[in-house]
mmCIF file of C-alpha atoms and ligand atoms in Angstrom:
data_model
loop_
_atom_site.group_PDB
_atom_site.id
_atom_site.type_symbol
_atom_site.label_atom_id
_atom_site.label_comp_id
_atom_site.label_asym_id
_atom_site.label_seq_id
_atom_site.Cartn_x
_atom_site.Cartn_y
_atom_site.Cartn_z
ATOM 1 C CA UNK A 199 10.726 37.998 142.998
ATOM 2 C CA UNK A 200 13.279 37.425 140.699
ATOM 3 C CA UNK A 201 16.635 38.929 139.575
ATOM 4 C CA UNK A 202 18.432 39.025 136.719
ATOM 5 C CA UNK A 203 22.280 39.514 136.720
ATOM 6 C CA UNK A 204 23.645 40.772 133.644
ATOM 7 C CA UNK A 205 27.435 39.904 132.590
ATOM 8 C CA UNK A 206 29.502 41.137 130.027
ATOM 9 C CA UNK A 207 33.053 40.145 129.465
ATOM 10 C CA UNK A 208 35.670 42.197 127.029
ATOM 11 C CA UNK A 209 36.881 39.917 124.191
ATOM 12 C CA UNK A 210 40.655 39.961 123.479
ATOM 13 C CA UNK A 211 42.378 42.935 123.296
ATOM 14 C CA UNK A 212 43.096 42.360 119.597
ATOM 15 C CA UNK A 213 40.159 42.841 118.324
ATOM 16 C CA UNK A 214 39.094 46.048 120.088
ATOM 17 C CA UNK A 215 39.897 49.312 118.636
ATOM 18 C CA UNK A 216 42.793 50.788 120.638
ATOM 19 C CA UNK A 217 43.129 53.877 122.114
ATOM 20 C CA UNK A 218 42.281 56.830 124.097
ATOM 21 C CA UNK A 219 39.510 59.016 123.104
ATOM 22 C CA UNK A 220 39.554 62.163 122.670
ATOM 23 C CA UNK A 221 37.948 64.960 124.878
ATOM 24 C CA UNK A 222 35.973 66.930 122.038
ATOM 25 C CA UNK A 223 34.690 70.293 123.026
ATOM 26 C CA UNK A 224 34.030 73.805 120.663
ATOM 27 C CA UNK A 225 34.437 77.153 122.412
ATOM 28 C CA UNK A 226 34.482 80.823 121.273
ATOM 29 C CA UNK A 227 36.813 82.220 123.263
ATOM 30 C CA UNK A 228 36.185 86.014 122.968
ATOM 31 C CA UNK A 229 33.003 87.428 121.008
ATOM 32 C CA UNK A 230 33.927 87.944 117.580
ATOM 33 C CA UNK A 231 32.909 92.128 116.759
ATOM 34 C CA UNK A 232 32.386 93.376 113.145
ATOM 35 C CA UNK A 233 35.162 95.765 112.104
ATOM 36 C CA UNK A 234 38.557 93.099 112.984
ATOM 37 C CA UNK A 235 40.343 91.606 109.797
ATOM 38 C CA UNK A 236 41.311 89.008 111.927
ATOM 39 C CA UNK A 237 39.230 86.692 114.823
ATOM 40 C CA UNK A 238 39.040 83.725 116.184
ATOM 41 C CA UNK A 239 35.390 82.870 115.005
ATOM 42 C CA UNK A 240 35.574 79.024 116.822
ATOM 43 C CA UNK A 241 37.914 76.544 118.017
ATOM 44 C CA UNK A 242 37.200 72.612 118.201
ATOM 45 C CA UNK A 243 39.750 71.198 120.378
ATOM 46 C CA UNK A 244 40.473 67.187 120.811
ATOM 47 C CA UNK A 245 42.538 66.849 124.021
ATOM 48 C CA UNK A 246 44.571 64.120 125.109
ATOM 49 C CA UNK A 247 44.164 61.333 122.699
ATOM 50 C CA UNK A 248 45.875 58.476 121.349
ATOM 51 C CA UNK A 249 46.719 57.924 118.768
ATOM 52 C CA UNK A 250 45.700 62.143 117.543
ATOM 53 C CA UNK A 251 42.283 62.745 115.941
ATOM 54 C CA UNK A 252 41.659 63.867 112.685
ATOM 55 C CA UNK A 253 39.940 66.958 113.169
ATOM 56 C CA UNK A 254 37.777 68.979 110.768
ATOM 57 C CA UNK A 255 35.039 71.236 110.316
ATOM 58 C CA UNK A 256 31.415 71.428 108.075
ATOM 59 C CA UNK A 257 31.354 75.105 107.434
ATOM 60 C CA UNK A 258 28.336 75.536 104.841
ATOM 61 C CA UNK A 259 27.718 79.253 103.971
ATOM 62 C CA UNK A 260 30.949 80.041 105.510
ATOM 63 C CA UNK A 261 32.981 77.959 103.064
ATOM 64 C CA UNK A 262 34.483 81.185 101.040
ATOM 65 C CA UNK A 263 34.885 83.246 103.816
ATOM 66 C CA UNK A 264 37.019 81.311 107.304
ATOM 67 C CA UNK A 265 40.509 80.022 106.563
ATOM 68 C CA UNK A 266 41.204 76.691 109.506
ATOM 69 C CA UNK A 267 43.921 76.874 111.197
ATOM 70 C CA UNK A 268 45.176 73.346 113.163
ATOM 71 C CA UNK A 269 47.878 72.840 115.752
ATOM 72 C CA UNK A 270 48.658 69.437 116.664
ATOM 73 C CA UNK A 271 50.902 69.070 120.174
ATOM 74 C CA UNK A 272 52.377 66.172 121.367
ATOM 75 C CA UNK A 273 52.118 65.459 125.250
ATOM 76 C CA UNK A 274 54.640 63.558 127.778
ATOM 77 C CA UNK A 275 52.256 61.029 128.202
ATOM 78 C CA UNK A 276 51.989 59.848 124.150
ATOM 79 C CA UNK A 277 48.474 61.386 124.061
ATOM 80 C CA UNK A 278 47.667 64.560 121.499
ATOM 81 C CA UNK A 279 46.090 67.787 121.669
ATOM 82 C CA UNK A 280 44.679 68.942 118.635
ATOM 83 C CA UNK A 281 42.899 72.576 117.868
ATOM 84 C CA UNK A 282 41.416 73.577 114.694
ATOM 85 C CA UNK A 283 40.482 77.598 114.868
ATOM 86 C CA UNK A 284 38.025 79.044 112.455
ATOM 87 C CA UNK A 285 40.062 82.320 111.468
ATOM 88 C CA UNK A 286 37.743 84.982 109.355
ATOM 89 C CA UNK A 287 37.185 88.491 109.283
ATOM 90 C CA UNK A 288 33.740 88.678 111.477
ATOM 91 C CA UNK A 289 30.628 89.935 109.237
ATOM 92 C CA UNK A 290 26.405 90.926 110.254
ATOM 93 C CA UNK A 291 25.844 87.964 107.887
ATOM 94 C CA UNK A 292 28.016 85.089 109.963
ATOM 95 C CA UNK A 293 25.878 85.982 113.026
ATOM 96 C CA UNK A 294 24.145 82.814 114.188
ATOM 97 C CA UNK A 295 25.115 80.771 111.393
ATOM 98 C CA UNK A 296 25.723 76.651 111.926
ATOM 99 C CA UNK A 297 29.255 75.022 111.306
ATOM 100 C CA UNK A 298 30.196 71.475 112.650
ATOM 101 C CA UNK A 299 33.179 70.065 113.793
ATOM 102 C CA UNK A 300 34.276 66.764 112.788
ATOM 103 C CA UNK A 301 36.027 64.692 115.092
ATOM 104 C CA UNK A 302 37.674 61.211 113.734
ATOM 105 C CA UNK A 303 38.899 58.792 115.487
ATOM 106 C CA UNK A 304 40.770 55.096 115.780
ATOM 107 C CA UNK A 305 37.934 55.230 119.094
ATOM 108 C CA UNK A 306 35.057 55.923 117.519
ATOM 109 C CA UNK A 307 32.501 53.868 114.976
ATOM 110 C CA UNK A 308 31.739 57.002 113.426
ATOM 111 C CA UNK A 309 32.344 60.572 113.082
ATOM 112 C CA UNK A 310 31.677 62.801 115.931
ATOM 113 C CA UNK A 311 29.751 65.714 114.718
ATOM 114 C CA UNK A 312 29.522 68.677 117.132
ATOM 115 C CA UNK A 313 27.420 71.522 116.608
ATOM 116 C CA UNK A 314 28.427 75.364 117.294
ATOM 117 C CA UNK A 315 26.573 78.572 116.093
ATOM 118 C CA UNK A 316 28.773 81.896 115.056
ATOM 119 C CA UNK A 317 27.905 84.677 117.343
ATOM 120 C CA UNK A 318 28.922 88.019 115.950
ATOM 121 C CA UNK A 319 28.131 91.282 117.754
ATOM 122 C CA UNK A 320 27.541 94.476 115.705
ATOM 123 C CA UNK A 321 26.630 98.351 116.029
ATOM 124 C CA UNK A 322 22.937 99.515 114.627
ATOM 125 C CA UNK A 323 23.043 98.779 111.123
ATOM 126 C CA UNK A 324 19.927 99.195 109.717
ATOM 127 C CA UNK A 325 17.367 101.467 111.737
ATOM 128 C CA UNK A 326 13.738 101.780 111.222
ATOM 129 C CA UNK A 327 10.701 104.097 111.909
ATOM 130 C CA UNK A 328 7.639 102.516 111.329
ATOM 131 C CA UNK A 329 4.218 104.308 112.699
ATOM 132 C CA UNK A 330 2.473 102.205 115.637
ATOM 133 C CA UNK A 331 -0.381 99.950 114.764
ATOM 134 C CA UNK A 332 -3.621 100.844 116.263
ATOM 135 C CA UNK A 333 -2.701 104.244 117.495
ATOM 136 C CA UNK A 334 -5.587 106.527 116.530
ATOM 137 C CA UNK A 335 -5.330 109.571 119.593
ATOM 138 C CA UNK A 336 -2.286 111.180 117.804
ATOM 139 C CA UNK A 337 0.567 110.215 115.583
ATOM 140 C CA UNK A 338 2.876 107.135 117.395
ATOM 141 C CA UNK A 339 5.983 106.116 115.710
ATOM 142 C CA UNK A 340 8.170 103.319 116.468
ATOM 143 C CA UNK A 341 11.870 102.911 115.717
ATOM 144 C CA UNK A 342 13.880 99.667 115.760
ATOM 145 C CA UNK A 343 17.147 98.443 114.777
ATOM 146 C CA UNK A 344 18.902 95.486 113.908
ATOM 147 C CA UNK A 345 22.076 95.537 116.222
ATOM 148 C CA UNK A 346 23.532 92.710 118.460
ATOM 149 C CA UNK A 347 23.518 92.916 121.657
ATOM 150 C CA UNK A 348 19.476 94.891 120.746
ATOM 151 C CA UNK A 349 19.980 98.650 120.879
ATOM 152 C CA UNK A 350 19.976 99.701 124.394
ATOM 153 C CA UNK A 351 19.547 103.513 123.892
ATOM 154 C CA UNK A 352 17.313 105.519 121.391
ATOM 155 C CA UNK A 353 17.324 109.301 121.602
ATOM 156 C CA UNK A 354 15.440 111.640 118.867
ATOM 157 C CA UNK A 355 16.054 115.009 117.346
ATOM 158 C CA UNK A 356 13.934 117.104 115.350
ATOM 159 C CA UNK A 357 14.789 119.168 112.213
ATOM 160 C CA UNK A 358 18.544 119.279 112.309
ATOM 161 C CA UNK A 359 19.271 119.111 116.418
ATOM 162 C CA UNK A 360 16.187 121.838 117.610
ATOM 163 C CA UNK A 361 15.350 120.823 120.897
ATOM 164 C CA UNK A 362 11.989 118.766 120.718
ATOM 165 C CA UNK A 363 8.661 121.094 121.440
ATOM 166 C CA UNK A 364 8.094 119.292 124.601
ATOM 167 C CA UNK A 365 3.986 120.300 124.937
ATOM 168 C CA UNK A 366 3.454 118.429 121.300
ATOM 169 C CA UNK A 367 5.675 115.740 121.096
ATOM 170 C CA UNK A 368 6.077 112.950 123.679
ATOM 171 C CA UNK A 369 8.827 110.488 123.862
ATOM 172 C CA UNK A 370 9.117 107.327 125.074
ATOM 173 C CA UNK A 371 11.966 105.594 124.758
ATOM 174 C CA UNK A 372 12.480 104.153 121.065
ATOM 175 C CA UNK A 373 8.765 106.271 120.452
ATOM 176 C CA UNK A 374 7.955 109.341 119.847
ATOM 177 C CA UNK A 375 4.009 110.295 120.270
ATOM 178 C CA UNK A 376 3.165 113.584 118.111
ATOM 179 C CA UNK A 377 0.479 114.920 120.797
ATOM 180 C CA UNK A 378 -0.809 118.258 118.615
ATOM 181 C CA UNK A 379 -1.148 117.865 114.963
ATOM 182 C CA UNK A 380 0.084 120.757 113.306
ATOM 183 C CA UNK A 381 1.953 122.291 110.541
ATOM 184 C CA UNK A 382 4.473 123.716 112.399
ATOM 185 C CA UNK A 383 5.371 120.430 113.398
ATOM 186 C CA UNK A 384 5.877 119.090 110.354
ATOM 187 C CA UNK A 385 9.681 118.033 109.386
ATOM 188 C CA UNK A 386 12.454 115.359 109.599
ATOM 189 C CA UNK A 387 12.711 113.378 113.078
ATOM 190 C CA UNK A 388 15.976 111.671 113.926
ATOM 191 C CA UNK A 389 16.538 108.327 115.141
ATOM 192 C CA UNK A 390 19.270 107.433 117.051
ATOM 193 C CA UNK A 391 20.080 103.620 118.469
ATOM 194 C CA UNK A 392 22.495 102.970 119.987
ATOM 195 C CA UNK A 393 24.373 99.643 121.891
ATOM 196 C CA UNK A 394 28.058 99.396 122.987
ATOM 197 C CA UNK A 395 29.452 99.019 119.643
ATOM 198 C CA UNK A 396 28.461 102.157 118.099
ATOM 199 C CA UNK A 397 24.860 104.392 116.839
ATOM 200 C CA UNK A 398 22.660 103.785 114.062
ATOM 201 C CA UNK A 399 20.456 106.457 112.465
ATOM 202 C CA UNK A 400 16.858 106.421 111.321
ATOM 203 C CA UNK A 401 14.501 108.946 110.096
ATOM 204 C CA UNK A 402 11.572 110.204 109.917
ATOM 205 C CA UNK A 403 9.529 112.834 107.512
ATOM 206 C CA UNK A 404 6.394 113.710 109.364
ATOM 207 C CA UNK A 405 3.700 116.038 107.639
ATOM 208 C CA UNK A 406 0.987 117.272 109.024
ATOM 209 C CA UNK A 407 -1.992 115.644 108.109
ATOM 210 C CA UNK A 408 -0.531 113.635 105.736
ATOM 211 C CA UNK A 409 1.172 109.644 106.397
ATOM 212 C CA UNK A 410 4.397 110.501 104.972
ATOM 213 C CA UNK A 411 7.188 108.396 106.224
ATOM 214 C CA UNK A 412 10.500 107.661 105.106
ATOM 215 C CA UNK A 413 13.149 105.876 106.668
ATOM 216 C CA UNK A 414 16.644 104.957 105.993
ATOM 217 C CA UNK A 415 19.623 104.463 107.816
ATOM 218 C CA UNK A 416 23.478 104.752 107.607
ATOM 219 C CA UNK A 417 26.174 103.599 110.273
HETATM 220 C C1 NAG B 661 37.068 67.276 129.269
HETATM 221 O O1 NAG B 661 37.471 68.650 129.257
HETATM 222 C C2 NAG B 661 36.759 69.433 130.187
HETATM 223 C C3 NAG B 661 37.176 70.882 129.969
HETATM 224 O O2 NAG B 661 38.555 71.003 129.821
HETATM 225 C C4 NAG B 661 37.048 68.934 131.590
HETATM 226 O O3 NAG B 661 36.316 69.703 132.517
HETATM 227 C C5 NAG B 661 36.621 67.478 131.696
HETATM 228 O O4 NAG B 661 36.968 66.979 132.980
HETATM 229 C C6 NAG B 661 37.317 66.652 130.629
HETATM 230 N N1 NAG B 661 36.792 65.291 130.667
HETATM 231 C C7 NAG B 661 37.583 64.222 130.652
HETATM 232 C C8 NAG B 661 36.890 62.905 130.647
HETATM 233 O O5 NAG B 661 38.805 64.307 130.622
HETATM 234 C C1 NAG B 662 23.830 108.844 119.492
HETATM 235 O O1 NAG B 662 23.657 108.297 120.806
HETATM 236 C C2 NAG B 662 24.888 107.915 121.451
HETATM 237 C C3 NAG B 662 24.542 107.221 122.750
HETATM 238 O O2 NAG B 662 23.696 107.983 123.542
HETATM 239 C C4 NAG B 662 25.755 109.139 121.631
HETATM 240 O O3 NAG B 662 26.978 108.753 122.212
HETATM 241 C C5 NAG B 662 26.021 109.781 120.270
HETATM 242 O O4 NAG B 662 26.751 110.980 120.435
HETATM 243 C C6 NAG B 662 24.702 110.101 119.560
HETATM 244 N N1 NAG B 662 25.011 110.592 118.218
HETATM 245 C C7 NAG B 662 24.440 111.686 117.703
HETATM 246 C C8 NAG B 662 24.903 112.100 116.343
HETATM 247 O O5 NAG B 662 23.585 112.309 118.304
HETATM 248 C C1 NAG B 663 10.317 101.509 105.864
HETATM 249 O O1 NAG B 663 10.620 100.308 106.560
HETATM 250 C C2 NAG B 663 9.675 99.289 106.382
HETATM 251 C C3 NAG B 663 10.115 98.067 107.198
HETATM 252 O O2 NAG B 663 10.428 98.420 108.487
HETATM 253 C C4 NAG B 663 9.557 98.924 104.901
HETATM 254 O O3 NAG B 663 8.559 97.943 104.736
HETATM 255 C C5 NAG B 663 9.225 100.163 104.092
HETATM 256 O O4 NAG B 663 9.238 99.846 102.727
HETATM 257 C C6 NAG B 663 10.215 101.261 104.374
HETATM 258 N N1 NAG B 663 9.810 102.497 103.672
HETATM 259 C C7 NAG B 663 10.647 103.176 102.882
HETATM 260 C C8 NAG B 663 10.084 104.401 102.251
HETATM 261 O O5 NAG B 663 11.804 102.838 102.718
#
């Protein structure tokens, strides 16, 4: 049996980069929601280095629409704090989008590169009936929405807020089962989804007989 003792020794302090690194970390502090001119989308935050990084962000698509915001603070100690906040009125299209931040540093070889997705929530914005696949008994529709958090709640009315004939219709949730199919019957069916941020509306123009669907939606 053998072993093997390894040994490493620091070379003069001259030719090692000086310094204390920096403690890198991105956070979103509160959950940007569509509808605020101004949020805190990200922050990237270099604590308690020396001397203070250079701290900056890859933003990609969101180049045209963040402004970056940095705060540099100078501890007892010598060592820096420095935050750079992503600042941007929060939109459905910056939801789970990539930026980087860029952390430089006396410390370190290269550039530390640390990746954070944009996480924006947002009422029902575009809600959608689409008939069930496979569903040959009676008529099945289906509707969805894109929302963040997913809808939570779905509730249908028939031709402008009647009560729903409960012995031919059936509902289930975010469907709605025509169980009779008959003229009478025939009409526009509302969709509404909602989550905590607000409904979405989706419709639906069933004829008897006849696959005629339409949807649309509005906030
Ligand atoms: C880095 O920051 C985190 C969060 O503030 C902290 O929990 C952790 O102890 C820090 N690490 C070092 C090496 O200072
Ligand atoms: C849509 O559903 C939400 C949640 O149940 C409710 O608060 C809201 O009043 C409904 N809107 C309409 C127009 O029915
Ligand atoms: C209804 O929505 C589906 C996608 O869910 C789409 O493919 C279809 O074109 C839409 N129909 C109308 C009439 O807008």
């Amino acid at each position: 049996m053998t072993i093997s003792f390894a040994c490493y020794f620091l070379i003069s302090k001259g030719e090692l980069a000086t310094g204390r690194p920096a403690n890198v970390s991105v956070t979103s502090d509160e959950t940007p929601v569509v509808g605020y001119s101004e949020f805190t989308l990200a922050t990237c935050t270099a604590s308690r280095s020396q001397p203070a990084a250079q701290v900056s962000w890859h933003l990609d698509t969101l180049t045209d629409s963040v402004k970056v915001l940095t705060n540099t603070v100078k501890h007892l100690d010598g060592t820096y704090t420095v935050t750079s906040s992503l600042i941007g009125s929060p939109t459905v299209e910056m939801n789970q989008q990539h930026v980087q931040c860029v952390v430089r540093h006396s410390t370190l070889k290269e550039d530390l590169e640390i990746d954070h997705t944009i996480v924006v929530h947002y009422p029902p914005q575009l809600v959608t009936v689409t008939p069930l696949e496979n569903f040959f008994s009676a008529h099945g529709y289906q509707c969805e929405a894109d929302a963040n958090p997913a809808a939570t709640h779905f509730s249908w009315h028939s031709r402008m807020n009647q009560a729903m004939p409960d012995e031919s219709i059936n509902v289930e949730g975010n469907r709605l089962y025509f169980l009779k199919l008959t003229p009478d019957l025939s009409g526009l069916y509302i969709c509404n989804a909602s989550n905590e941020y607000g409904a979405g509306f989706g419709s639906l123009y069933w004829h008897k007989g006849e696959k005629m669907e339409d949807n649309h939606s509005e906030l």
